[in-house]
PDB file of C-alpha atoms in Angstrom:
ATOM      1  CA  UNK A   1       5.255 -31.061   1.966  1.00 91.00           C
ATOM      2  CA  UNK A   2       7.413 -32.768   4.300  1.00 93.00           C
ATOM      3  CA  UNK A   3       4.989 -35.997   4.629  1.00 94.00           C
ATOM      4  CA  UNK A   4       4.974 -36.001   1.148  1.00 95.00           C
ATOM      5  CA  UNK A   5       8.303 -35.470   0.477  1.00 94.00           C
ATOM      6  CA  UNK A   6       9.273 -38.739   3.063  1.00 94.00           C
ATOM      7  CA  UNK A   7       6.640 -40.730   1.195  1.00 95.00           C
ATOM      8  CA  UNK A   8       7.505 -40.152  -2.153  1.00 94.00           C
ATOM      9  CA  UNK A   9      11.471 -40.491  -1.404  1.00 94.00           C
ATOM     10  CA  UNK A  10      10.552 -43.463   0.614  1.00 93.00           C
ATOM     11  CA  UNK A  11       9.020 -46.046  -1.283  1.00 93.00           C
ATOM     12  CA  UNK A  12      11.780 -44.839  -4.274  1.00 92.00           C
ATOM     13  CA  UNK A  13      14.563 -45.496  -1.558  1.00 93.00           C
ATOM     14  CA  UNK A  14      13.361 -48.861  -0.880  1.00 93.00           C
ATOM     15  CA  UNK A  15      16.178 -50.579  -2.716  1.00 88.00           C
ATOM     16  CA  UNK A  16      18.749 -48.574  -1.177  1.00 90.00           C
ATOM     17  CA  UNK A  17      17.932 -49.391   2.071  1.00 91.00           C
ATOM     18  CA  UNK A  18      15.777 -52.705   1.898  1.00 92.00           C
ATOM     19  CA  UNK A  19      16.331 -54.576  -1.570  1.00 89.00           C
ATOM     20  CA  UNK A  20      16.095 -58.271   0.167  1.00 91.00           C
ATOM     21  CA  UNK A  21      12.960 -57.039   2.190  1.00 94.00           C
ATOM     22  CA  UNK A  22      12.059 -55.894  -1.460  1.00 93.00           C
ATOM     23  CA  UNK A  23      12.902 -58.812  -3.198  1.00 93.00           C
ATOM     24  CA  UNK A  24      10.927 -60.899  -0.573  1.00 95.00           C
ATOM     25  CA  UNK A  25       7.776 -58.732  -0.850  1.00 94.00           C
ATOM     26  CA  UNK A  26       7.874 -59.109  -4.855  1.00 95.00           C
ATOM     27  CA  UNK A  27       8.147 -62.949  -4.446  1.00 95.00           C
ATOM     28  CA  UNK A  28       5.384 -62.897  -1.960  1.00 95.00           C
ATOM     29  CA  UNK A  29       2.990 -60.775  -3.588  1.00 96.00           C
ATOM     30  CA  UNK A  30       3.799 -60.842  -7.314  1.00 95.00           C
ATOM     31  CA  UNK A  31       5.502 -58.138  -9.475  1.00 94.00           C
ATOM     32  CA  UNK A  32       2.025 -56.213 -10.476  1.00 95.00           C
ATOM     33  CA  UNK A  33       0.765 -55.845  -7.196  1.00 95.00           C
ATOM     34  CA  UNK A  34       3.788 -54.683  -5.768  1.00 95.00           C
ATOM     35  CA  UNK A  35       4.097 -51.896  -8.649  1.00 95.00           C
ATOM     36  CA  UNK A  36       0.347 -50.869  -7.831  1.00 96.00           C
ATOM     37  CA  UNK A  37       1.372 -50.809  -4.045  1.00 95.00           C
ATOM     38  CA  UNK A  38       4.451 -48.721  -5.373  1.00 93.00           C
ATOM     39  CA  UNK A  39       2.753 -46.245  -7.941  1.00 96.00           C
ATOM     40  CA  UNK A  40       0.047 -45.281  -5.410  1.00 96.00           C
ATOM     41  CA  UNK A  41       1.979 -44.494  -2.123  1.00 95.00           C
ATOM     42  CA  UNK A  42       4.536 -43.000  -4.892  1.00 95.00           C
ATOM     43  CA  UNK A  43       1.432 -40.777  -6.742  1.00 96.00           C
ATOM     44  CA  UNK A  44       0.212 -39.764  -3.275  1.00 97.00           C
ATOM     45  CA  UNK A  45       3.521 -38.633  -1.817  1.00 96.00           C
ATOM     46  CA  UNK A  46       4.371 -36.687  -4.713  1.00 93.00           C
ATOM     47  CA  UNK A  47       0.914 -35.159  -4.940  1.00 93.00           C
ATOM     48  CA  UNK A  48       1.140 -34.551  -1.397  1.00 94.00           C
ATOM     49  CA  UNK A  49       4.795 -32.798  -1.792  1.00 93.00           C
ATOM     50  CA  UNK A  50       3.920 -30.976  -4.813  1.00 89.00           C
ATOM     51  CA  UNK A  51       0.615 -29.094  -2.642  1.00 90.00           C
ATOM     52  CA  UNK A  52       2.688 -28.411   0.159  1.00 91.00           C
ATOM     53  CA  UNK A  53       5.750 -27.062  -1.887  1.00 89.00           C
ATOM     54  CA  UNK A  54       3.199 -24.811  -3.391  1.00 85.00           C
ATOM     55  CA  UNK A  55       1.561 -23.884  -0.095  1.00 87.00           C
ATOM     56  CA  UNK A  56       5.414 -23.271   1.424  1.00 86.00           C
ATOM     57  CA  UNK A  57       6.338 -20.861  -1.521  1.00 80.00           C
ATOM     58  CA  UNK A  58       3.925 -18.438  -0.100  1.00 80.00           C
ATOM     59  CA  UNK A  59       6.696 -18.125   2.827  1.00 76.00           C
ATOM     60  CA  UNK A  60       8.963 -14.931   1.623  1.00 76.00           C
ATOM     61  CA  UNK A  61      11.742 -16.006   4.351  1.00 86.00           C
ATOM     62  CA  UNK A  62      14.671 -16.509   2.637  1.00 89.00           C
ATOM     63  CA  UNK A  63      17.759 -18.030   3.651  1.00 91.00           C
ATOM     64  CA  UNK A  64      19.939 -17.038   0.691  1.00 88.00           C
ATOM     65  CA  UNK A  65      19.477 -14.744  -2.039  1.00 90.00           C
ATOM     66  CA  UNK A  66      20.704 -16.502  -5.144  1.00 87.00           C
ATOM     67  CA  UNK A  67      22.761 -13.870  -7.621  1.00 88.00           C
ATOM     68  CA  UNK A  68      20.792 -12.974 -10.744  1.00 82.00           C
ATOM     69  CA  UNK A  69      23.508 -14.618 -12.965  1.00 84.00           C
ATOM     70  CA  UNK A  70      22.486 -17.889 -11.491  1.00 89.00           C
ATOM     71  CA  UNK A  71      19.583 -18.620 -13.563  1.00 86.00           C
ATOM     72  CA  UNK A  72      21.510 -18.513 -16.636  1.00 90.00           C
ATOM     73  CA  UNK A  73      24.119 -21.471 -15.346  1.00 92.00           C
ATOM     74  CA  UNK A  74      20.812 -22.991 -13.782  1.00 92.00           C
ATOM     75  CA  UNK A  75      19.231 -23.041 -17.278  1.00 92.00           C
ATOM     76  CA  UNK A  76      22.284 -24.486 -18.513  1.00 94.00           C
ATOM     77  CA  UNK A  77      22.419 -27.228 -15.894  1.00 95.00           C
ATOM     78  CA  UNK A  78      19.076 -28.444 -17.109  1.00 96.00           C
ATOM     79  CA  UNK A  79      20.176 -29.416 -20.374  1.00 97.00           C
ATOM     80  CA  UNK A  80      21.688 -32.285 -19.771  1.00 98.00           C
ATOM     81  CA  UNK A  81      19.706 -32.973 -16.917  1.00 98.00           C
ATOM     82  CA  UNK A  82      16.804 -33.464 -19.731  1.00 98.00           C
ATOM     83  CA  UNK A  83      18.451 -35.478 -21.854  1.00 98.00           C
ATOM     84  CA  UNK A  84      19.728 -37.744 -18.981  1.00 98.00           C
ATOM     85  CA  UNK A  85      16.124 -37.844 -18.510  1.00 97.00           C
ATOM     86  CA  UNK A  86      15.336 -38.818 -21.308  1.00 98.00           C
ATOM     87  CA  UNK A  87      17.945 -41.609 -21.918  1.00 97.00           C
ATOM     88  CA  UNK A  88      16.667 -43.509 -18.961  1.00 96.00           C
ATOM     89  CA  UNK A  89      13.796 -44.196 -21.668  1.00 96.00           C
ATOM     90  CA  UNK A  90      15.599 -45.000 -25.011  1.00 96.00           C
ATOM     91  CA  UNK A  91      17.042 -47.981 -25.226  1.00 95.00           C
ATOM     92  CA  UNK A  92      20.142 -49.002 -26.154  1.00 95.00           C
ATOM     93  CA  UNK A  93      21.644 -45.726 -26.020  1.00 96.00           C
ATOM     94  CA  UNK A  94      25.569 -44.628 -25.185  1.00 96.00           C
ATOM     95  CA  UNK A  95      24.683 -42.068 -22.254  1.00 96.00           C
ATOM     96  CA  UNK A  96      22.996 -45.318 -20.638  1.00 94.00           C
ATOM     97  CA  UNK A  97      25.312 -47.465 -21.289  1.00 93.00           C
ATOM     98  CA  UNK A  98      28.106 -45.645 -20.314  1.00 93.00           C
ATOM     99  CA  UNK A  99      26.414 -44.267 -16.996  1.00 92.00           C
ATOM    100  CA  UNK A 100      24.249 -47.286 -16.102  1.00 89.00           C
ATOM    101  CA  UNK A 101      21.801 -44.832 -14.016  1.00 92.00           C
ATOM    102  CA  UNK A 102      21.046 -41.726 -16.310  1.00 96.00           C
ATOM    103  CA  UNK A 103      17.709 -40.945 -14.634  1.00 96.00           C
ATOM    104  CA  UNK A 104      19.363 -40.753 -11.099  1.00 96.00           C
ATOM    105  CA  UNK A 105      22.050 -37.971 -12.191  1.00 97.00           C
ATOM    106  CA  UNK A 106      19.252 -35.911 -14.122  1.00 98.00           C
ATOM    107  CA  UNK A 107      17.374 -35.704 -10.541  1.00 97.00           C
ATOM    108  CA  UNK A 108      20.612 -34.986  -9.018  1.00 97.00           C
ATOM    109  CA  UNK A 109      21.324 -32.011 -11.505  1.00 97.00           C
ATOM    110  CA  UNK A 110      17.517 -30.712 -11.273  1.00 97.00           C
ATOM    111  CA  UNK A 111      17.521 -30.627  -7.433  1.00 97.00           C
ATOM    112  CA  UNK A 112      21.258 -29.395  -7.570  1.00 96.00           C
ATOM    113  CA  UNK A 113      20.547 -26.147 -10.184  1.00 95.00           C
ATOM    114  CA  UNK A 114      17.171 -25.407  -8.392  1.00 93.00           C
ATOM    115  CA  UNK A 115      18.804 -25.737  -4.923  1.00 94.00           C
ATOM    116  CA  UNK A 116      21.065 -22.965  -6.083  1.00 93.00           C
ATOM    117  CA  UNK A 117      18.543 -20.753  -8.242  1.00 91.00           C
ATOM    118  CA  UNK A 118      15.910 -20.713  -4.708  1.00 90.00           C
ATOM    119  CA  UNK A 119      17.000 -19.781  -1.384  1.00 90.00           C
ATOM    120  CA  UNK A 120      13.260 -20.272   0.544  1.00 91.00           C
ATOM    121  CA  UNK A 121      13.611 -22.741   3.704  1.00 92.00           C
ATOM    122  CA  UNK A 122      10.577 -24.538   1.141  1.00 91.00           C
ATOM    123  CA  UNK A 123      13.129 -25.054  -1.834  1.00 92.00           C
ATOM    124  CA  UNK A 124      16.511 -26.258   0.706  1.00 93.00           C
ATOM    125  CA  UNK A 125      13.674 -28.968   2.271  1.00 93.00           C
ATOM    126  CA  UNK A 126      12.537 -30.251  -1.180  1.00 94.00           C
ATOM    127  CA  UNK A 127      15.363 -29.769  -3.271  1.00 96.00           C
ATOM    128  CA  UNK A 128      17.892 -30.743  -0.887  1.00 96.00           C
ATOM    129  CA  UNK A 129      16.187 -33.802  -0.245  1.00 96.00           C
ATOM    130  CA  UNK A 130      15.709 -34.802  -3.939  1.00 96.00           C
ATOM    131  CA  UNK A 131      19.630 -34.503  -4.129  1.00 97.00           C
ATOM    132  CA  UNK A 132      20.733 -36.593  -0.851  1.00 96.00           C
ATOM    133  CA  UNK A 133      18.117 -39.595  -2.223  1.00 95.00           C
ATOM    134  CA  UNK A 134      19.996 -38.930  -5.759  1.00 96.00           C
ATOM    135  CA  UNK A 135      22.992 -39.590  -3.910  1.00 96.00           C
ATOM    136  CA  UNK A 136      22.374 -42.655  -2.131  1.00 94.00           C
ATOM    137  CA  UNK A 137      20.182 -44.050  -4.720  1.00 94.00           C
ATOM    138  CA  UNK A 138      23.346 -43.539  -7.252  1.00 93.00           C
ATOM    139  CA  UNK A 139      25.506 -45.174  -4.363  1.00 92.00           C
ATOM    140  CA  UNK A 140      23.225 -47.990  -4.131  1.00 91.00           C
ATOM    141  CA  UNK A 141      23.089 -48.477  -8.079  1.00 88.00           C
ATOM    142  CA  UNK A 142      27.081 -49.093  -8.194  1.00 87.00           C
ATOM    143  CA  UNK A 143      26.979 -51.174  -5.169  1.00 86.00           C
ATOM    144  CA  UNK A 144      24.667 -53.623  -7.695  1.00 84.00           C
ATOM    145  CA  UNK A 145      25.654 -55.688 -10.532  1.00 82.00           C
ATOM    146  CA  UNK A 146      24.754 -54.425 -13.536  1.00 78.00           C
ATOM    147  CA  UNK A 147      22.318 -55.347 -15.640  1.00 78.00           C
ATOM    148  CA  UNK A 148      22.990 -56.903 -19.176  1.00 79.00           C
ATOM    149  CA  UNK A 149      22.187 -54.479 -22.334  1.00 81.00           C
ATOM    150  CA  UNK A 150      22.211 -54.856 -25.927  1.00 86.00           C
ATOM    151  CA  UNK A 151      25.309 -52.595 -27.757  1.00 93.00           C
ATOM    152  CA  UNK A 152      24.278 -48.902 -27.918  1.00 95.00           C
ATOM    153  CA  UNK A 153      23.792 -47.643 -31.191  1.00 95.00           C
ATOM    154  CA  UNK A 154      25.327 -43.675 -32.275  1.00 97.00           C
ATOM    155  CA  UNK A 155      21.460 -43.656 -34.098  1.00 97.00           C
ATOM    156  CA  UNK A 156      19.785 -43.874 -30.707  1.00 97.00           C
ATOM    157  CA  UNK A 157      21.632 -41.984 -28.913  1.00 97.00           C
ATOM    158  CA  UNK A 158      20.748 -38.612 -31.428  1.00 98.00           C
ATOM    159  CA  UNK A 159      17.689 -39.857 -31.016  1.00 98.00           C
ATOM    160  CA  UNK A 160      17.985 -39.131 -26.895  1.00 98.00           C
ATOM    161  CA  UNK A 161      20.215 -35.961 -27.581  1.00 98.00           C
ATOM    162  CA  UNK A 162      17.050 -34.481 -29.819  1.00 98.00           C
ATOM    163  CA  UNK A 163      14.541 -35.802 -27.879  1.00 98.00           C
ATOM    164  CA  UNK A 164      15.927 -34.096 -24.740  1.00 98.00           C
ATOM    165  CA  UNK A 165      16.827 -30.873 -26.089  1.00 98.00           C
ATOM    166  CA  UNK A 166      13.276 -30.423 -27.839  1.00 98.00           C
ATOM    167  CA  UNK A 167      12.284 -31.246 -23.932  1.00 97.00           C
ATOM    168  CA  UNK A 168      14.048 -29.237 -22.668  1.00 97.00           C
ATOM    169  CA  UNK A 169      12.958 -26.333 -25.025  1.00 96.00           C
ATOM    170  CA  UNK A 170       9.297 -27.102 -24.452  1.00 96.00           C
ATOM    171  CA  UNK A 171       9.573 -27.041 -21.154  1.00 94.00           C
ATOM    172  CA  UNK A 172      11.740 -24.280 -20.341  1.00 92.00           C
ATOM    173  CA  UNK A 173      10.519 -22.009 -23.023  1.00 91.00           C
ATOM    174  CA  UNK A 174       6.622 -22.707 -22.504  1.00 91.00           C
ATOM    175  CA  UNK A 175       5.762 -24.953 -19.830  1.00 89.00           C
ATOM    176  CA  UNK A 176       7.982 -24.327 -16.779  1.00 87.00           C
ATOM    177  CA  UNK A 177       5.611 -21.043 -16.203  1.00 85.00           C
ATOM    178  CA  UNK A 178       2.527 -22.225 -16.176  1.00 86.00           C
ATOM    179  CA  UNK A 179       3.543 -25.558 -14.386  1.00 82.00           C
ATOM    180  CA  UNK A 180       4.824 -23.769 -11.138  1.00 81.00           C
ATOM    181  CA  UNK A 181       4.125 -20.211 -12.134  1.00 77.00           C
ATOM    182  CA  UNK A 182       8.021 -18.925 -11.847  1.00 78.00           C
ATOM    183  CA  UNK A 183       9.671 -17.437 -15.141  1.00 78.00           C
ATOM    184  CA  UNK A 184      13.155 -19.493 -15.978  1.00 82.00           C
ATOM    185  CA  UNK A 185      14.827 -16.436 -17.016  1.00 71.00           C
TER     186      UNK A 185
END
């Protein structure tokens, strides 16, 4: 999990920590092989993280028992962490424009409310992590100048609001047990 985990966080942290080595790599290579180079050391880190996460939950060790409770703020949490999700996607949207980096706060909230809901050594390693590369990702985002967007309209942004929700429905409500076999509530 831990390979994986340092693959998959690594080539998605190379702008934090190496944008002009980036930037130099794109001009040498070309845009479309750098995003093939990307999406395959990306797809095999997270494939690689996922099996080991899975083959770590079999480890009943905990470090903290989470209260019952939890999972009902938890649930809560991942509400808007869907339809920050989600507005990464839809353009021209008010969550995006007013945030700039929507995406990197949903991962932040996800690792955050499933760092608290799971107490295994497993869950502190992979959720913890997704949450310090949330961090210095959304550090690195402000340090840059933003990017140039057409005016948000109130019509998309219901459009990300619904979108998200009906997300976040779906997958609480029917897919969030048979993806990793845990129950939300």
């Amino acid at each position: 999990m831990i390979i994986g985990l340092l693959l998959f966080l690594g080539v998605h942290s190379v702008r934090i920590f190496a944008d002009d080595w980036r930037s130099a790599a794109i001009a040498r290579i070309g845009e479309p092989a750098w995003k093939g180079i990307y999406s395959l050391f990306a797809i095999a880190g997270l494939a690689l993280a996922i099996i080991g996460y899975g083959r770590m939950r079999l480890d009943s060790a905990l470090v903290w028992v989470p209260p019952a409770g939890l999972r009902h703020f938890v649930a809560l949490l991942m509400i808007p962490a869907f339809i920050l999700l989600v507005a990464a996607y839809v353009p021209r949207n008010h969550l995006k424009a007013r945030l700039g980096h929507p995406m990197i706060i949903a991962v932040a909230l996800w690792a955050l409310a499933h760092l608290l809901a799971n107490g295994r050594p497993g869950d502190i390693v992979l959720f913890g992590g997704f949450l310090l590369w949330a961090l210095l990702d959304w550090r690195a985002a402000a340090q840059r100048p933003a990017a140039a967007a057409a005016a948000p309209t109130w019509a998309r942004t219901a459009v990300t609001v619904v979108i998200g929700l009906v997300a976040y429905w779906l997958f609480a409500f029917h897919l969030h047990v048979r993806v990793t076999g845990v129950p939300v509530m």
